[in-house]
XYZ file of C-alpha atoms in Angstrom:
221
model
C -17.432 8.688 4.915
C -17.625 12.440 3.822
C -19.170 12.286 0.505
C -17.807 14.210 -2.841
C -18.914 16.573 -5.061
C -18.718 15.568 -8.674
C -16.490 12.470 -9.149
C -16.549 9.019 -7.300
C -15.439 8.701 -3.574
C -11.124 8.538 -2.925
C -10.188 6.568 0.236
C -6.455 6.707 1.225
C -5.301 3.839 2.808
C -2.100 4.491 4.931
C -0.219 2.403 7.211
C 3.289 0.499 7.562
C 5.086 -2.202 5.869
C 3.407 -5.544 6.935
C 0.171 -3.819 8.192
C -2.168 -5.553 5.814
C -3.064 -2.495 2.641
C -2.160 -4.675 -0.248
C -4.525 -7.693 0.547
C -7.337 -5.178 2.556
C -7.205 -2.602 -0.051
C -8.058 -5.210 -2.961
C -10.824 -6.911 -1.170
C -12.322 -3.620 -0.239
C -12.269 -2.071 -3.995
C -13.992 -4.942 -5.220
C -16.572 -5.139 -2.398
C -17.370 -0.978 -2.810
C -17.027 -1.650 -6.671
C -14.285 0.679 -6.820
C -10.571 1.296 -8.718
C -7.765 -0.518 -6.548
C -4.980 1.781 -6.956
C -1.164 0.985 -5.870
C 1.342 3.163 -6.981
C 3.711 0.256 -7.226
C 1.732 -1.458 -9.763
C 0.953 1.208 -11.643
C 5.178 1.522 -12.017
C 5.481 -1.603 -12.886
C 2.820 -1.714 -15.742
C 4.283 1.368 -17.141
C 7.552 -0.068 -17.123
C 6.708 -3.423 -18.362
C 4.522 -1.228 -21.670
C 7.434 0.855 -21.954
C 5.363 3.873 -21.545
C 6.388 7.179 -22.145
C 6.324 7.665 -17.997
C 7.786 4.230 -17.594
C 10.919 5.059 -19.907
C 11.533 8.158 -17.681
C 11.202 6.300 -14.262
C 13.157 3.224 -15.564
C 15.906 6.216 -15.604
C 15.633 6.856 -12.234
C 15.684 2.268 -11.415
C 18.638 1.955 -13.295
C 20.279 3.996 -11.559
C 19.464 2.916 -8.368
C 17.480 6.106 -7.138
C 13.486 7.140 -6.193
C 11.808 7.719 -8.921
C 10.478 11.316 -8.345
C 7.252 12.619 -6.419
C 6.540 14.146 -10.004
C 6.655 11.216 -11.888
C 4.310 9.386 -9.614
C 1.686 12.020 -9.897
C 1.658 12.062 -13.663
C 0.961 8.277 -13.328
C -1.575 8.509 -11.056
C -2.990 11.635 -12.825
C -2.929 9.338 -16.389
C -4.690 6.774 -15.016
C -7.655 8.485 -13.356
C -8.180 9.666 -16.629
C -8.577 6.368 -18.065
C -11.571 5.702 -15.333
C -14.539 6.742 -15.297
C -15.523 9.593 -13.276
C -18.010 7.956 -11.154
C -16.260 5.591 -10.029
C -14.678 5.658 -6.795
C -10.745 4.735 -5.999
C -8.908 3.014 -3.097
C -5.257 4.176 -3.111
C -3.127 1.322 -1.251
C 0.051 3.457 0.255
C -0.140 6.387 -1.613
C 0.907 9.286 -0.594
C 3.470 8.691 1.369
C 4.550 12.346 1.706
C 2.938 15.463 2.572
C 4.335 16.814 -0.786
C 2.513 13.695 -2.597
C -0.739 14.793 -0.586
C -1.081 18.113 -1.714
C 0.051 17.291 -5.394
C -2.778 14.745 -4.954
C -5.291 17.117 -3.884
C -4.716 19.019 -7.017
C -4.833 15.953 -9.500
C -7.878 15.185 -7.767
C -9.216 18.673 -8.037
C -8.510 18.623 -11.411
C -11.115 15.530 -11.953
C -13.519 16.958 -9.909
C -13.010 14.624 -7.055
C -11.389 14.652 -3.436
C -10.349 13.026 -0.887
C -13.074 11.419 1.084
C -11.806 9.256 4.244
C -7.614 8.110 5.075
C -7.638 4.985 7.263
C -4.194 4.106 8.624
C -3.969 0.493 9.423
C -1.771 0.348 13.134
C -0.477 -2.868 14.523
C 2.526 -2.985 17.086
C 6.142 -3.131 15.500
C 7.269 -6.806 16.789
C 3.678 -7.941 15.137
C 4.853 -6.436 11.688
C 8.600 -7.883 12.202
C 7.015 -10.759 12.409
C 4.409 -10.557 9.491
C 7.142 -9.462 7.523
C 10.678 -11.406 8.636
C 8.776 -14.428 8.689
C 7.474 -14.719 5.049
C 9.107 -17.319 3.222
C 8.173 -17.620 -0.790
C 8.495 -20.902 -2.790
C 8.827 -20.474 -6.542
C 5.795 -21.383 -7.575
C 4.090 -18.238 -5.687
C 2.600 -19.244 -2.928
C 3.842 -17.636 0.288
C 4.277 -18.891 4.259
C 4.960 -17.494 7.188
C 7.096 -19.557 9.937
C 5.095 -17.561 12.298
C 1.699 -17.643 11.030
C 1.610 -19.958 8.190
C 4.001 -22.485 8.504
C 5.246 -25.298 6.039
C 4.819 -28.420 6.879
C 8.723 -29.287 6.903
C 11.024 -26.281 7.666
C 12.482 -24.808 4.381
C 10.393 -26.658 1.884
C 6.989 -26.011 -0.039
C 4.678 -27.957 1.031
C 3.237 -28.280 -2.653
C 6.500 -28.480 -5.434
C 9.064 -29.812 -2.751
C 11.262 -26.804 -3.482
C 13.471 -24.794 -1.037
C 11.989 -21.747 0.143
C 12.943 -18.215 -0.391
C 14.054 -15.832 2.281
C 14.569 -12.407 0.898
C 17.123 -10.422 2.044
C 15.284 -7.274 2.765
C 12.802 -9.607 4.444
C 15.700 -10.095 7.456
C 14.635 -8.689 11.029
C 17.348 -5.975 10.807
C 16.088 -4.823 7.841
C 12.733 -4.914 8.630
C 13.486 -2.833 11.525
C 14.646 -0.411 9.189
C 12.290 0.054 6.996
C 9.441 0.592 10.007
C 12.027 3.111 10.991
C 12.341 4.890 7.513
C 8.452 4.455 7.163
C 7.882 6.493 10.567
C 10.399 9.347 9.950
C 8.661 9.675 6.350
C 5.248 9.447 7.325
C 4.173 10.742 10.694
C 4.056 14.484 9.364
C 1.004 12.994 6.304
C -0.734 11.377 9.190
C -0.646 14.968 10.865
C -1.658 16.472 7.464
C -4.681 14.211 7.260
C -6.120 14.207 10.888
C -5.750 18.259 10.657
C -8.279 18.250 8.363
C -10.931 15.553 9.875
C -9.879 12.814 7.382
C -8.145 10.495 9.754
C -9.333 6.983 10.990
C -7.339 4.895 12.765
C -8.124 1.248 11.893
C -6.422 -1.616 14.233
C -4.710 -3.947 11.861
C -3.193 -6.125 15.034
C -5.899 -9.282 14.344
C -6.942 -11.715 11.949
C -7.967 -10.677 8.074
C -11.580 -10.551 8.690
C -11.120 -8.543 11.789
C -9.183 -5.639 10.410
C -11.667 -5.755 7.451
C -14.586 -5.191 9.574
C -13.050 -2.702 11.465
C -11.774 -0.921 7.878
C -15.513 -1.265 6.561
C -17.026 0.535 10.109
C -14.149 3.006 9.503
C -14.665 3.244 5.770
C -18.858 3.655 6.885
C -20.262 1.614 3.849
């Protein structure tokens, strides 16, 4: 991985819905000793504090709309500067935009850091239907898939009993949708990336510890 001047290393993780970032961006953070970052979370903790930033993008929730490219930034922006500056980050899905990337670049400028490596995790779309339509959540947390991870009994957890939970933007249809959405959005940042030498592709088809050992050759540490 090209190495940085100043600050701590920034990996971008990109890659579909159902590709694997969430669970291979944590593990790899805490192997490299670096800052998991997902934009998501970082929304929700503001909102949750009732931050100054969360009170403006629970706005935007309320009323049903994105919260703005802007507002995101200044997140991510405030927490960098809450982290030390050697230490390096993982961001899990973000950007998603080419307008994200370049307002990235400049946060990152502004810390003395840059972007180092962008892996996009790639596995075929009836593979991520399936990762995705298939997950089934019983109320206690834990998580199946009919596909993958069965139940023991259809419909039940296997610990509490309970029905299981199918949500509705979970359906195949939907799914299908959101690939779509994710492709349209995200092909030009993929473009953006690989113009500048950044880009590896990672195959996140297999098991866990596959793609992660394929991420870590990618990653080179």
């Amino acid at each position: 991985m090209r190495e940085t001047n100043g600050g701590g290393g920034v990996l971008v993780l990109l890659g579909s819905p159902g590709v694997g970032k969430g669970t291979q961006g944590v593990r790899l953070g805490q192997d490299l000793g670096w800052a998991h970052v997902s934009t998501g979370d970082l929304l929700r903790a503001a909102l949750g504090e009732r931050t100054v930033l969360g009170v403006k993008a629970g706005k935007y929730m309320d009323a049903g709309e994105l919260v703005p490219d802007h507002l995101i930034v200044d997140l991510v922006r405030e927490h960098l500067a809450t982290m030390p500056a050697g230490r390096g980050v993982v961001f899990d899905g973000f950007p998603r935009t080419v307008p994200q990337a370049e307002a990235l670049d400049r946060v990152l400028a502004g810390a003395g850091r840059t972007v180092n490596r962008v892996c996009l995790l790639e596995a075929p779309e009836e593979i991520l239907v399936k990762r995705i339509s298939g997950r089934r959540a019983s109320p206690n947390g834990r998580v199946y898939n009919i596909y993958f991870d069965p139940p023991l009994r259809d419909g039940v957890c296997d610990e509490t009993g309970e029905p299981l939970i199918h949500r509705a933007d979970d359906h195949p249809d939907t799914v299908r949708t959101r690939l779509s959405v994710y492709r349209e959005v995200t092909a030009p940042l993929v473009g953006f990336y690989e113009d500048r030498g950044l880009l590896a592709r990672v195959d996140g088809e297999g098991g866990i510890e596959q793609v992660y050992g394929a991420l870590r050759a990618a990653v080179g540490r």
